Amino acid sequence: MTASGDTLIEARDLVKDYPMGESVYHALRGVSLTVRRGEFIAIMGPSGSGKSTLLHLIGCLDTPTSGEYVLAGSPVHTLAPDQLAELRNKEIGFVFQTFFLLPRANAVENVELPLIYAKIPPAQRHHMAMEALEFLGLQTHAAHRPNQLSGGQRQQIAIARALVNKPSLILADEPTGNLDSKTSENIMGLLVRLNQMGNTLILVTHEPDIAAYAPRQVRIRDGLIVSDELVGTPGKGGGS
Amino acid sequence: MSAATRKEQIFGFWGSVAELFRIALRAIMGSKMRSFLTTLGIIIGVLAVVAVVSILQGVFQSFLGQFEALGANTLFIRPNYEMFSDRREGVRRLKLTYDDAQAVAQQVPDVRAIAPMLFRSDSIAFRSRHDTTTIVGTTEAYGPISDVNMETGRFLGPMDVDSRRKVCVIGHDILDKLALSDQCVGTEIQIGRDTYTVIGVVEKLGGAFGESDDDRIYVPLTSAIQQYGNDAANQLILLVQVRDAAHMDSAVERISNVLRRQHGLKFGQTDDFRTFTQEEVLKQIKTFTNVSTLIVAAIVGITLVVGGIGIMNIMLVSVTERTREIGIRMAVGAKRIHVLYQFLIESVTLSTLGGVIGLGAGWGVSLLTVWILRKTVSPTFPPAYVPLWVVLLSLGFAALTGAVFGVYPAVKASRLDPIEALRYE
């Protein structure tokens, strides 16, 4: 793992417009953001603020209308869809609000999913996925399907999937949105632990007490960053 | 794009195919009933083709076997009934007689032997058993030409023919029909209104349809003429064996000349008889085979298109249903080509599985059909026969159908936007 201080994300003047019939909806109006490896950042903002759009851009699911975005040395704003897919596969682990596990696949198969597209042979893949599950203490649930698991366990499986490819960046989009407060605490504790181990985390949320786990908080409103501050919180990460 | 990355993509391709095949099988097995219904069109198409082709091929094989057994050095001649639109008029006006046969035998040196044959369907009886069969009035020449093998007793001899003896040689099926024992030589049976003595039983031959050569009784031609009269005697079929198959064409020409002279035909008049060599008959059978193969191919085409539309329909539904899944796969790094192949391989696997099921079921149906035909139509109906090309063709077309009709849904899936796909409820 690289020492903290390396720049992982360099975003400059990101603009994202969506055509809405005759007019144009400006989701992002010029966002600049620098993230170093090992940081733990919460992006906060009400719905419609553009935080989802920013997440999609950071997550390489979409490209900006204008502006530059460099992730781990790759100029994302210039890439084609398949190159974006490759970058997502190598560099990014996603954790979603509704987990997004494949219902027909069991836990370990879900965790293996990114490795399939990384062309890792089946035996090695299985081994890596089991390691990720063991790290989370879920190895006994490897053969369970998502519908046989609790919400917290499902989110842990999703986190294992996000970790398995050893990505540069873990992107969590309202990871506790569908969980009760006790389970939310556990999941956030797990994310803090991952950050302490050196992983870079970006958390998107509208809940202040969830955002409070992150030492750096970025607030966004109407497509612009309105504040970007370091705060002393329990989940001390590698920020600055 | 550099050559190295290109090579890596191609190298990784087959690994991905194996992977996607597993995913496809899981999706197919995940909803067995639906997969079965989806591919039912393919199953029925392949089933119909295999059943029809295997039965037809069985019949053709049996036909071919019979005519090949006839030998390349034999031909037969019958009156040219096609000269008249009404066959009864042909029978009344045309003649092919024992004298014609004798003339050919004497005047054409190429002819080694000639056996005139008088065919008649008649009732037969032994004790309380009654039945009908084909009576063949012929001469001793028939035995060697047709390569008749005797199970017991002997075939007709010259003395039997010359002195119009009331003796008969029976085909193997007659034993069953009249409940005769294996040692029936010397037994007297009824043929029509006359009584004949059995002098021999022919070995079992097998044969196509109800036209089995086992279901026959051979009697001396002279006795048959005496029993059935001159009308029958004028409608013979001549079975001719030539000395050298290589000179078949010139032999046919000489025989035709003799027969034309016998019948007093003038220059320019059409032959009032027709000759059939093995080669011609085989050619006709093959033409028939080709035509029926074409018809079958047309049926295959139609049913597979119908089956393919079914598959496309369900694959489109499947893509819509699994939009979320596609979004997840894309988010974790699936490229468009991965998604495209996933759905394409799924539809090809689905349709090929349908093809396999159709093959098995079609084979089963043809076995059942042959069994029923043997019970009802003819006990000697030839067994069904599935040539390898039918197996390969059906599976190939089934797979092709899956590929062709899977392309559109697969392309649709691969073009999805990952964000839209993830949001899809």
XYZ file of C-alpha atoms in Angstrom:
665
model
C 0.000 0.000 0.000
C 1.240 3.429 -0.933
C 2.040 5.888 1.810
C -0.601 8.513 2.495
C 0.114 11.715 0.696
C -0.029 10.218 -2.824
C -2.750 11.747 -4.895
C -5.385 9.212 -5.900
C -8.069 11.489 -7.296
C -7.568 14.754 -9.079
C -10.844 16.247 -10.275
C -10.904 19.694 -11.853
C -13.951 21.746 -12.809
C -16.229 18.769 -13.298
C -19.418 19.727 -15.114
C -22.247 17.327 -15.835
C -25.263 18.411 -17.860
C -28.316 16.316 -18.612
C -30.564 17.294 -21.488
C -34.148 17.634 -20.268
C -36.196 18.016 -23.410
C -35.501 21.525 -24.696
C -33.574 22.710 -21.661
C -30.475 21.394 -19.929
C -30.228 20.289 -16.311
C -26.904 21.233 -14.728
C -26.245 18.458 -12.212
C -22.664 19.533 -11.533
C -21.527 23.081 -12.203
C -17.785 22.837 -11.726
C -16.528 20.625 -8.943
C -12.851 20.274 -8.079
C -11.653 17.698 -5.592
C -8.316 16.200 -4.650
C -8.160 12.972 -2.675
C -4.965 11.399 -1.347
C -4.515 7.685 -0.822
C -5.631 6.550 2.604
C -8.210 9.306 3.075
C -11.743 8.751 4.374
C -14.143 11.326 2.982
C -17.861 11.806 3.426
C -19.692 13.609 0.655
C -22.867 15.095 2.053
C -25.771 16.916 0.555
C -29.523 16.844 0.203
C -31.137 14.914 -2.617
C -30.833 16.754 -5.918
C -27.594 18.392 -4.787
C -25.557 16.505 -7.378
C -23.848 14.145 -4.946
C -25.071 11.043 -6.806
C -23.817 12.480 -10.072
C -20.458 13.169 -8.461
C -20.386 9.618 -7.128
C -21.075 8.227 -10.618
C -18.262 10.314 -12.050
C -15.816 9.342 -9.291
C -16.944 5.717 -9.690
C -16.199 5.817 -13.429
C -19.791 4.866 -14.209
C -20.099 8.035 -16.256
C -17.901 10.708 -17.803
C -18.157 14.459 -17.221
C -19.568 16.858 -19.797
C -16.456 18.956 -19.243
C -13.582 19.084 -16.812
C -10.812 16.667 -16.021
C -10.810 13.650 -13.774
C -7.666 11.616 -13.128
C -7.986 8.440 -11.047
C -4.805 6.578 -10.111
C -3.060 8.147 -13.090
C -5.812 7.376 -15.634
C -7.478 10.329 -17.402
C -11.034 9.080 -16.859
C -12.655 11.966 -18.775
C -11.077 10.676 -22.008
C -11.966 6.991 -21.658
C -14.431 4.854 -23.651
C -17.088 2.709 -21.899
C -15.033 -0.505 -22.001
C -11.974 1.269 -20.631
C -14.149 2.658 -17.842
C -15.310 -0.899 -17.120
C -11.719 -2.050 -16.838
C -10.882 0.834 -14.538
C -13.906 0.102 -12.302
C -12.821 -3.510 -12.192
C -9.258 -2.727 -11.129
C -9.491 0.423 -9.087
C -12.930 0.700 -7.504
C -14.992 -1.331 -5.057
C -18.655 -0.330 -4.791
C -20.866 -0.630 -1.737
C -24.494 0.262 -2.449
C -27.458 1.132 -0.287
C -29.460 -1.879 -1.461
C -26.406 -4.170 -1.543
C -26.910 -5.182 -5.200
C -26.021 -8.826 -4.786
C -26.955 -11.375 -7.457
C -29.920 -13.252 -6.002
C -29.199 -16.557 -7.761
C -25.558 -16.694 -6.700
C -24.402 -17.628 -3.203
C -22.224 -15.420 -1.007
C -18.824 -16.581 -2.206
C -19.933 -16.437 -5.863
C -21.096 -12.873 -5.348
C -17.726 -11.968 -3.889
C -15.985 -13.640 -6.838
C -17.873 -11.534 -9.375
C -15.271 -8.769 -9.976
C -12.539 -11.409 -10.277
C -14.388 -13.094 -13.159
C -14.026 -9.936 -15.216
C -10.418 -9.578 -14.067
C -9.854 -12.973 -15.758
C -8.561 -14.663 -12.638
C -8.724 -18.480 -12.868
C -11.568 -20.167 -10.943
C -9.502 -21.841 -8.201
C -7.542 -18.704 -7.357
C -10.715 -16.670 -7.542
C -12.480 -18.878 -5.055
C -9.492 -18.722 -2.732
C -9.389 -14.909 -2.859
C -13.139 -14.643 -2.268
C -12.955 -16.993 0.722
C -10.125 -14.911 2.156
C -12.262 -11.800 1.886
C -15.157 -13.588 3.584
C -12.861 -14.865 6.350
C -11.615 -11.343 6.943
C -15.224 -10.372 7.664
C -15.895 -13.548 9.666
C -18.468 -14.742 7.121
C -16.729 -17.874 5.850
C -19.448 -20.070 7.359
C -22.026 -18.253 5.217
C -20.161 -18.759 1.948
C -22.782 -21.127 0.517
C -25.771 -19.012 1.574
C -27.769 -17.095 -0.936
C -28.522 -13.415 -0.271
C -32.132 -14.166 0.708
C -30.856 -16.473 3.456
C -28.834 -13.671 5.028
C -29.706 -10.655 7.184
C -29.377 -7.111 5.858
C -26.152 -6.543 7.773
C -24.688 -9.786 6.476
C -25.675 -8.882 2.933
C -23.924 -5.544 3.226
C -20.850 -7.335 4.594
C -20.901 -9.654 1.575
C -21.108 -6.563 -0.636
C -18.146 -5.069 1.229
C -16.211 -8.306 0.737
C -16.980 -8.022 -2.979
C -15.733 -4.420 -2.962
C -12.508 -5.485 -1.244
C -11.708 -8.657 -3.107
C -9.975 -7.026 -6.059
C -7.808 -4.888 -3.726
C -9.029 -1.647 -5.342
C -7.481 1.793 -4.827
C -10.831 3.241 -3.827
C -13.900 2.008 -2.006
C -17.051 3.953 -2.855
C -19.927 3.559 -0.439
C -23.278 5.028 -1.491
C -25.561 5.341 1.559
C -24.219 2.008 2.844
C -26.405 2.073 5.964
C -29.538 3.445 4.315
C -31.348 0.112 4.511
C -30.032 -1.020 7.887
C -31.181 -0.503 11.476
C -29.035 1.691 13.716
C -27.265 -1.176 15.500
C -26.262 -2.828 12.250
C -25.357 0.598 10.806
C -22.872 1.064 13.627
C -21.278 -2.304 12.873
C -20.988 -1.551 9.162
C -19.536 1.897 9.816
C -17.110 0.369 12.317
C -16.033 -2.026 9.605
C -15.501 0.813 7.116
C -13.440 2.727 9.677
C -11.339 -0.392 10.222
C -10.788 -0.739 6.481
C -9.644 2.883 6.346
C -7.287 2.312 9.256
C -5.774 -0.546 7.281
C -4.903 1.934 4.568
C -7.904 1.803 2.205
C -9.172 5.015 0.644
C -12.877 5.451 1.282
C -15.451 7.828 -0.138
C -18.800 7.736 1.570
C -21.891 9.390 0.139
C -24.650 10.077 2.638
C -27.234 12.623 3.709
C -27.159 11.525 7.365
C -24.848 13.702 9.507
C -24.233 10.998 12.140
C -23.040 8.601 9.430
C -20.908 11.302 7.816
C -19.425 11.972 11.259
C -17.363 8.764 10.980
C -15.283 10.413 8.251
C -12.492 12.838 9.194
C -13.001 14.880 6.029
C -16.449 16.100 5.097
C -17.373 17.615 1.756
C -20.745 19.318 1.446
C -22.342 19.787 -1.915
C -25.387 21.801 -2.895
C -26.870 22.711 -6.288
C -23.967 21.134 -8.130
C -21.225 22.978 -6.285
C -19.010 22.150 -3.309
C -20.002 24.501 -0.498
C -17.583 23.273 2.148
C -14.645 20.873 2.446
C -13.366 20.542 5.992
C -11.313 18.307 8.226
C -13.025 17.462 11.501
C -11.734 15.440 14.410
C -13.938 12.383 14.683
C -13.685 8.916 16.241
C -12.880 7.275 12.921
C -9.469 8.855 12.481
C -8.214 7.930 9.061
C -5.158 8.841 7.103
C -6.404 12.295 6.125
C -3.615 14.886 5.678
C -4.757 -0.486 -29.366
C -1.459 -2.316 -29.126
C -0.892 -5.824 -30.443
C -0.116 -7.104 -26.959
C -3.415 -6.082 -25.437
C -5.251 -7.383 -28.473
C -3.580 -10.760 -28.026
C -4.416 -10.771 -24.351
C -8.072 -10.164 -25.181
C -8.164 -13.054 -27.580
C -6.337 -15.287 -25.142
C -8.791 -14.460 -22.401
C -11.712 -15.050 -24.726
C -12.106 -18.819 -24.320
C -11.669 -18.602 -20.584
C -14.486 -16.078 -20.568
C -16.647 -18.296 -22.782
C -16.340 -21.174 -20.298
C -17.222 -18.728 -17.543
C -20.205 -17.332 -19.407
C -21.379 -20.837 -20.243
C -21.530 -21.591 -16.513
C -23.477 -18.401 -15.918
C -25.827 -19.330 -18.775
C -26.425 -22.827 -17.407
C -27.223 -21.404 -14.002
C -29.703 -18.956 -15.494
C -31.308 -21.735 -17.554
C -31.458 -24.210 -14.685
C -32.610 -21.461 -12.340
C -36.000 -21.514 -14.061
C -36.331 -24.944 -15.626
C -39.993 -24.783 -16.572
C -39.614 -21.453 -18.291
C -36.461 -22.561 -20.109
C -38.285 -25.664 -21.285
C -41.239 -23.659 -22.586
C -38.887 -21.168 -24.231
C -37.108 -23.836 -26.179
C -40.237 -25.902 -26.878
C -40.405 -24.561 -30.433
C -36.899 -25.849 -31.095
C -37.677 -29.157 -29.383
C -40.759 -29.734 -31.511
C -38.982 -28.665 -34.697
C -36.048 -30.985 -34.189
C -38.346 -33.759 -32.972
C -40.480 -33.577 -36.119
C -37.462 -33.537 -38.389
C -35.687 -36.419 -36.696
C -38.830 -38.539 -36.564
C -39.710 -37.982 -40.232
C -36.175 -38.274 -41.540
C -35.317 -41.365 -39.525
C -38.389 -43.223 -40.765
C -37.879 -42.114 -44.390
C -34.186 -42.944 -44.201
C -35.015 -46.381 -42.816
C -37.305 -47.023 -45.779
C -34.732 -45.709 -48.265
C -31.965 -47.782 -46.765
C -34.141 -50.849 -47.007
C -35.082 -50.026 -50.624
C -31.497 -49.443 -51.551
C -30.488 -52.705 -49.912
C -33.093 -54.569 -51.929
C -32.139 -53.067 -55.242
C -28.476 -53.434 -54.603
C -29.128 -57.086 -53.831
C -30.798 -57.300 -57.232
C -27.369 -56.776 -58.725
C -25.951 -54.404 -61.303
C -26.326 -57.030 -64.014
C -30.103 -57.367 -63.805
C -32.933 -55.370 -65.252
C -36.643 -55.833 -65.469
C -39.127 -55.063 -68.184
C -42.844 -54.376 -67.880
C -45.543 -53.097 -70.227
C -45.445 -49.326 -70.678
C -48.705 -48.530 -68.903
C -47.747 -44.842 -68.884
C -48.672 -44.743 -72.609
C -52.300 -44.610 -71.553
C -53.891 -42.260 -69.109
C -56.099 -45.118 -67.933
C -54.147 -48.091 -66.644
C -57.016 -50.484 -67.461
C -56.793 -49.506 -71.108
C -53.049 -50.175 -70.927
C -53.702 -53.604 -69.495
C -56.216 -54.314 -72.293
C -54.017 -53.073 -75.141
C -50.484 -53.987 -74.052
C -48.859 -57.368 -74.001
C -45.655 -58.823 -72.629
C -45.677 -62.571 -72.963
C -43.706 -65.747 -72.445
C -42.998 -65.748 -76.196
C -41.372 -62.313 -75.849
C -39.193 -63.698 -73.082
C -38.161 -66.660 -75.230
C -37.384 -64.409 -78.183
C -35.150 -62.206 -76.034
C -33.383 -65.217 -74.555
C -32.709 -66.674 -78.005
C -31.851 -63.540 -79.976
C -29.769 -61.498 -77.500
C -26.488 -63.219 -76.699
C -25.774 -60.741 -73.891
C -28.657 -62.227 -71.922
C -27.561 -64.953 -69.573
C -30.980 -65.763 -68.182
C -34.510 -64.421 -68.263
C -37.302 -65.112 -65.820
C -40.847 -64.139 -66.811
C -43.014 -63.333 -63.813
C -46.790 -63.357 -63.506
C -48.010 -61.484 -60.439
C -51.399 -62.222 -58.963
C -52.937 -61.588 -55.588
C -54.955 -64.569 -54.410
C -56.438 -66.250 -51.397
C -54.585 -69.103 -49.755
C -55.703 -71.646 -47.199
C -54.396 -74.511 -45.108
C -56.794 -76.422 -42.878
C -58.774 -73.729 -41.039
C -56.360 -70.867 -41.846
C -57.217 -68.391 -44.609
C -55.211 -65.461 -45.876
C -54.131 -63.655 -49.047
C -50.714 -63.284 -50.589
C -48.891 -62.518 -53.840
C -48.620 -65.453 -56.226
C -45.611 -65.303 -58.550
C -45.774 -67.555 -61.565
C -42.229 -67.961 -62.920
C -39.670 -70.435 -64.225
C -36.629 -72.186 -62.831
C -34.526 -69.225 -64.102
C -35.835 -66.996 -61.311
C -33.913 -68.845 -58.606
C -30.370 -68.127 -59.821
C -31.161 -64.571 -61.063
C -32.644 -63.477 -57.747
C -30.140 -65.481 -55.792
C -32.888 -67.327 -53.923
C -31.635 -69.295 -50.919
C -33.705 -72.202 -49.707
C -34.361 -72.882 -46.059
C -35.776 -76.339 -46.783
C -36.690 -78.202 -49.930
C -35.877 -76.950 -53.445
C -36.836 -74.166 -55.858
C -38.932 -74.703 -59.007
C -37.274 -76.881 -61.664
C -37.704 -77.153 -65.453
C -39.834 -80.263 -65.083
C -42.291 -78.428 -62.829
C -42.716 -75.733 -65.468
C -42.847 -78.019 -68.501
C -45.439 -80.365 -67.065
C -47.512 -77.669 -65.321
C -47.135 -79.335 -61.953
C -49.208 -77.990 -59.112
C -46.243 -77.348 -56.819
C -45.224 -74.201 -54.944
C -42.287 -72.624 -53.139
C -43.374 -70.447 -50.250
C -41.840 -67.316 -48.756
C -41.021 -67.259 -45.075
C -44.036 -65.178 -43.998
C -46.386 -67.814 -45.411
C -45.318 -70.188 -42.624
C -46.873 -67.784 -40.122
C -49.856 -66.896 -42.254
C -50.940 -70.490 -42.646
C -49.476 -71.793 -39.387
C -47.313 -74.281 -41.263
C -44.544 -76.175 -39.507
C -40.878 -75.963 -40.554
C -41.209 -79.430 -42.072
C -44.067 -78.470 -44.368
C -42.494 -79.799 -47.581
C -45.015 -82.210 -49.070
C -47.961 -80.468 -47.442
C -50.870 -79.562 -49.718
C -52.236 -76.011 -49.541
C -55.059 -74.202 -51.352
C -54.176 -71.351 -53.729
C -57.375 -69.861 -55.069
C -59.442 -72.801 -56.245
C -56.491 -75.171 -56.875
C -54.424 -77.358 -54.593
C -50.626 -77.116 -54.634
C -47.942 -79.163 -52.951
C -45.203 -77.283 -51.070
C -41.770 -78.255 -52.379
C -39.626 -75.679 -50.615
C -39.399 -72.708 -48.219
C -37.291 -69.630 -49.076
C -34.964 -68.173 -46.433
C -36.153 -65.026 -44.670
C -35.212 -61.898 -46.659
C -36.798 -58.905 -44.969
C -38.001 -56.011 -47.100
C -39.625 -52.641 -47.363
C -43.254 -51.837 -46.538
C -45.804 -54.537 -47.159
C -43.925 -55.352 -50.376
C -41.947 -58.006 -48.597
C -40.487 -60.731 -50.756
C -41.160 -63.068 -47.845
C -44.899 -62.694 -48.333
C -45.002 -64.596 -51.646
C -45.635 -67.977 -53.163
C -43.758 -69.052 -56.298
C -45.523 -71.460 -58.657
C -44.587 -72.709 -62.166
C -45.485 -70.060 -64.767
C -47.401 -72.649 -66.797
C -49.533 -73.653 -63.842
C -50.243 -69.991 -63.075
C -51.299 -69.347 -66.698
C -53.580 -72.358 -66.537
C -55.121 -71.080 -63.331
C -55.343 -67.346 -64.068
C -55.914 -67.416 -67.834
C -54.498 -65.607 -70.848
C -55.190 -62.087 -69.633
C -52.740 -62.685 -66.812
C -50.316 -64.436 -69.163
C -50.176 -61.327 -71.375
C -49.117 -59.031 -68.533
C -45.775 -60.494 -67.513
C -42.787 -58.784 -65.969
C -39.499 -60.012 -67.361
C -36.527 -60.250 -65.024
C -33.372 -60.302 -67.130
C -29.809 -61.069 -66.154
C -27.049 -59.993 -68.560
C -23.634 -61.578 -68.816
C -21.638 -58.438 -68.199
C -22.889 -55.424 -66.240
C -20.413 -53.261 -68.164
C -22.422 -53.859 -71.368
C -25.759 -53.145 -69.751
C -26.607 -50.245 -72.073
C -26.002 -52.169 -75.297
C -27.879 -55.152 -73.870
C -30.864 -52.944 -73.076
C -30.792 -51.628 -76.648
C -30.709 -55.106 -78.195
C -33.469 -56.346 -75.934
C -35.560 -53.336 -76.911
C -35.002 -54.065 -80.615
C -36.109 -57.662 -80.207
C -39.203 -56.652 -78.276
C -40.095 -53.942 -80.815
C -39.869 -56.507 -83.577
C -41.936 -58.980 -81.546
C -44.595 -56.323 -81.051
C -44.439 -55.142 -84.681
C -43.665 -51.543 -83.774
C -42.813 -49.247 -86.661
C -39.995 -46.721 -86.706
C -41.003 -43.699 -84.681
C -43.540 -45.492 -82.542
C -42.896 -45.420 -78.798
C -41.850 -48.549 -76.942
C -44.868 -50.315 -75.498
C -42.651 -51.633 -72.703
C -40.290 -50.100 -70.188
C -36.942 -51.345 -68.952
C -35.600 -50.647 -65.495
C -31.985 -51.200 -64.628
C -30.645 -51.099 -61.093
C -28.845 -47.890 -61.929
C -32.062 -46.179 -63.055
C -34.023 -47.388 -60.084
C -31.321 -46.234 -57.694
C -31.281 -42.891 -59.471
C -35.044 -42.587 -59.037
C -34.836 -43.515 -55.376
C -32.094 -40.981 -54.864
C -34.104 -38.274 -56.605
C -36.981 -39.098 -54.311
C -34.627 -38.997 -51.336
C -33.274 -35.622 -52.373
C -36.746 -34.178 -52.866
C -37.907 -35.396 -49.484
C -34.722 -34.081 -47.889
C -35.469 -30.677 -49.399
C -39.014 -30.765 -48.074
C -37.726 -31.727 -44.659
C -35.170 -28.927 -44.836
C -37.959 -26.472 -45.562
C -39.898 -27.742 -42.543
C -36.760 -27.420 -40.433
C -36.336 -23.850 -41.604
C -39.886 -22.850 -40.751
C -40.052 -24.561 -37.370
C -36.676 -23.233 -36.319
C -37.641 -19.691 -37.254
C -40.784 -20.109 -35.151
C -38.698 -21.605 -32.347
C -36.160 -18.819 -32.701
C -38.826 -16.154 -32.352
C -39.899 -17.829 -29.110
C -36.357 -17.706 -27.858
C -35.874 -14.092 -28.859
C -39.101 -13.150 -27.139
C -38.105 -14.735 -23.836
C -34.536 -13.476 -24.064
C -35.859 -9.935 -24.440
C -38.039 -10.433 -21.374
C -35.047 -11.924 -19.599
C -32.830 -8.954 -20.425
C -35.458 -6.592 -19.044
C -35.942 -8.688 -15.935
C -32.240 -8.876 -15.309
C -31.466 -5.219 -15.989
C -30.359 -4.852 -12.364
C -28.066 -7.876 -12.684
C -26.536 -6.387 -15.829
C -25.998 -3.122 -13.959
C -24.240 -4.930 -11.088
C -22.013 -6.839 -13.484
C -21.128 -3.639 -15.312
C -20.402 -1.825 -12.047
C -17.894 -4.468 -10.965
C -16.148 -4.358 -14.328
C -18.049 -6.326 -16.993
C -17.387 -4.886 -20.428
C -20.072 -4.651 -23.099
C -18.674 -7.692 -24.835
C -18.975 -9.722 -21.607
C -22.655 -8.875 -21.284
C -23.238 -9.479 -24.998
C -21.629 -12.905 -24.880
C -23.373 -13.776 -21.643
C -26.799 -13.432 -23.234
C -25.741 -14.804 -26.603
C -24.256 -17.903 -25.004
C -27.355 -18.267 -22.902
C -29.645 -18.311 -25.924
C -27.331 -20.642 -27.872
C -27.113 -23.000 -24.898
C -30.864 -22.871 -24.490
C -31.581 -23.662 -28.121
C -28.899 -26.355 -28.331
C -30.302 -28.044 -25.237
C -33.676 -27.903 -26.976
C -32.049 -29.518 -30.001
C -30.623 -32.329 -27.873
C -33.985 -32.963 -26.213
C -35.672 -32.845 -29.642
C -33.201 -35.382 -31.013
C -33.872 -37.819 -28.194
C -37.627 -37.319 -28.339
C -37.654 -37.564 -32.156
C -35.744 -40.825 -32.018
C -38.230 -42.092 -29.444
C -41.192 -41.055 -31.594
C -39.751 -42.777 -34.677
C -39.111 -45.991 -32.736
C -42.685 -45.859 -31.481
C -44.033 -45.141 -34.969
C -42.140 -48.060 -36.475
C -43.405 -50.297 -33.673
C -46.998 -49.226 -34.344
C -46.588 -49.632 -38.131
C -45.200 -53.113 -37.592
C -48.201 -54.034 -35.479
C -50.716 -52.569 -37.894
C -49.437 -52.124 -41.460
C -46.609 -54.537 -42.044
C -44.535 -56.674 -39.687
C -41.516 -56.146 -41.902
C -41.555 -52.343 -41.826
C -37.890 -51.318 -41.888
C -36.276 -49.982 -38.713
C -35.825 -46.227 -38.290
C -32.401 -44.960 -39.215
C -30.819 -41.672 -38.118
C -27.815 -40.702 -40.249
C -25.087 -38.683 -38.533
C -25.735 -35.721 -40.828
C -29.253 -35.402 -39.414
C -27.881 -35.264 -35.870
C -25.263 -32.671 -36.782
C -27.650 -30.679 -38.953
C -30.391 -30.458 -36.321
C -28.002 -29.515 -33.537
C -26.182 -27.101 -35.819
C -29.381 -25.403 -36.886
C -30.692 -25.304 -33.333
C -27.487 -23.608 -32.184
C -27.552 -21.266 -35.165
C -31.147 -20.317 -34.376
C -30.138 -19.490 -30.825
C -27.252 -17.391 -32.109
C -29.265 -15.502 -34.734
C -32.272 -14.800 -32.540
C -30.115 -14.179 -29.472
C -28.118 -11.384 -31.076
C -30.733 -8.670 -30.742
C -31.527 -9.240 -27.044
C -27.815 -9.611 -26.273
C -26.920 -6.391 -28.059
C -29.745 -4.671 -26.236
C -28.361 -5.894 -22.911
C -24.808 -4.841 -23.711
C -25.897 -1.324 -24.693
C -27.454 -0.645 -21.312
C -26.080 2.301 -19.393
C -24.699 1.011 -16.064
C -26.269 3.820 -14.045
C -29.692 3.368 -15.631
C -29.402 -0.407 -15.197
C -28.565 -0.095 -11.500
C -31.483 2.273 -10.926
C -33.917 -0.066 -12.684
C -36.636 -1.334 -10.351
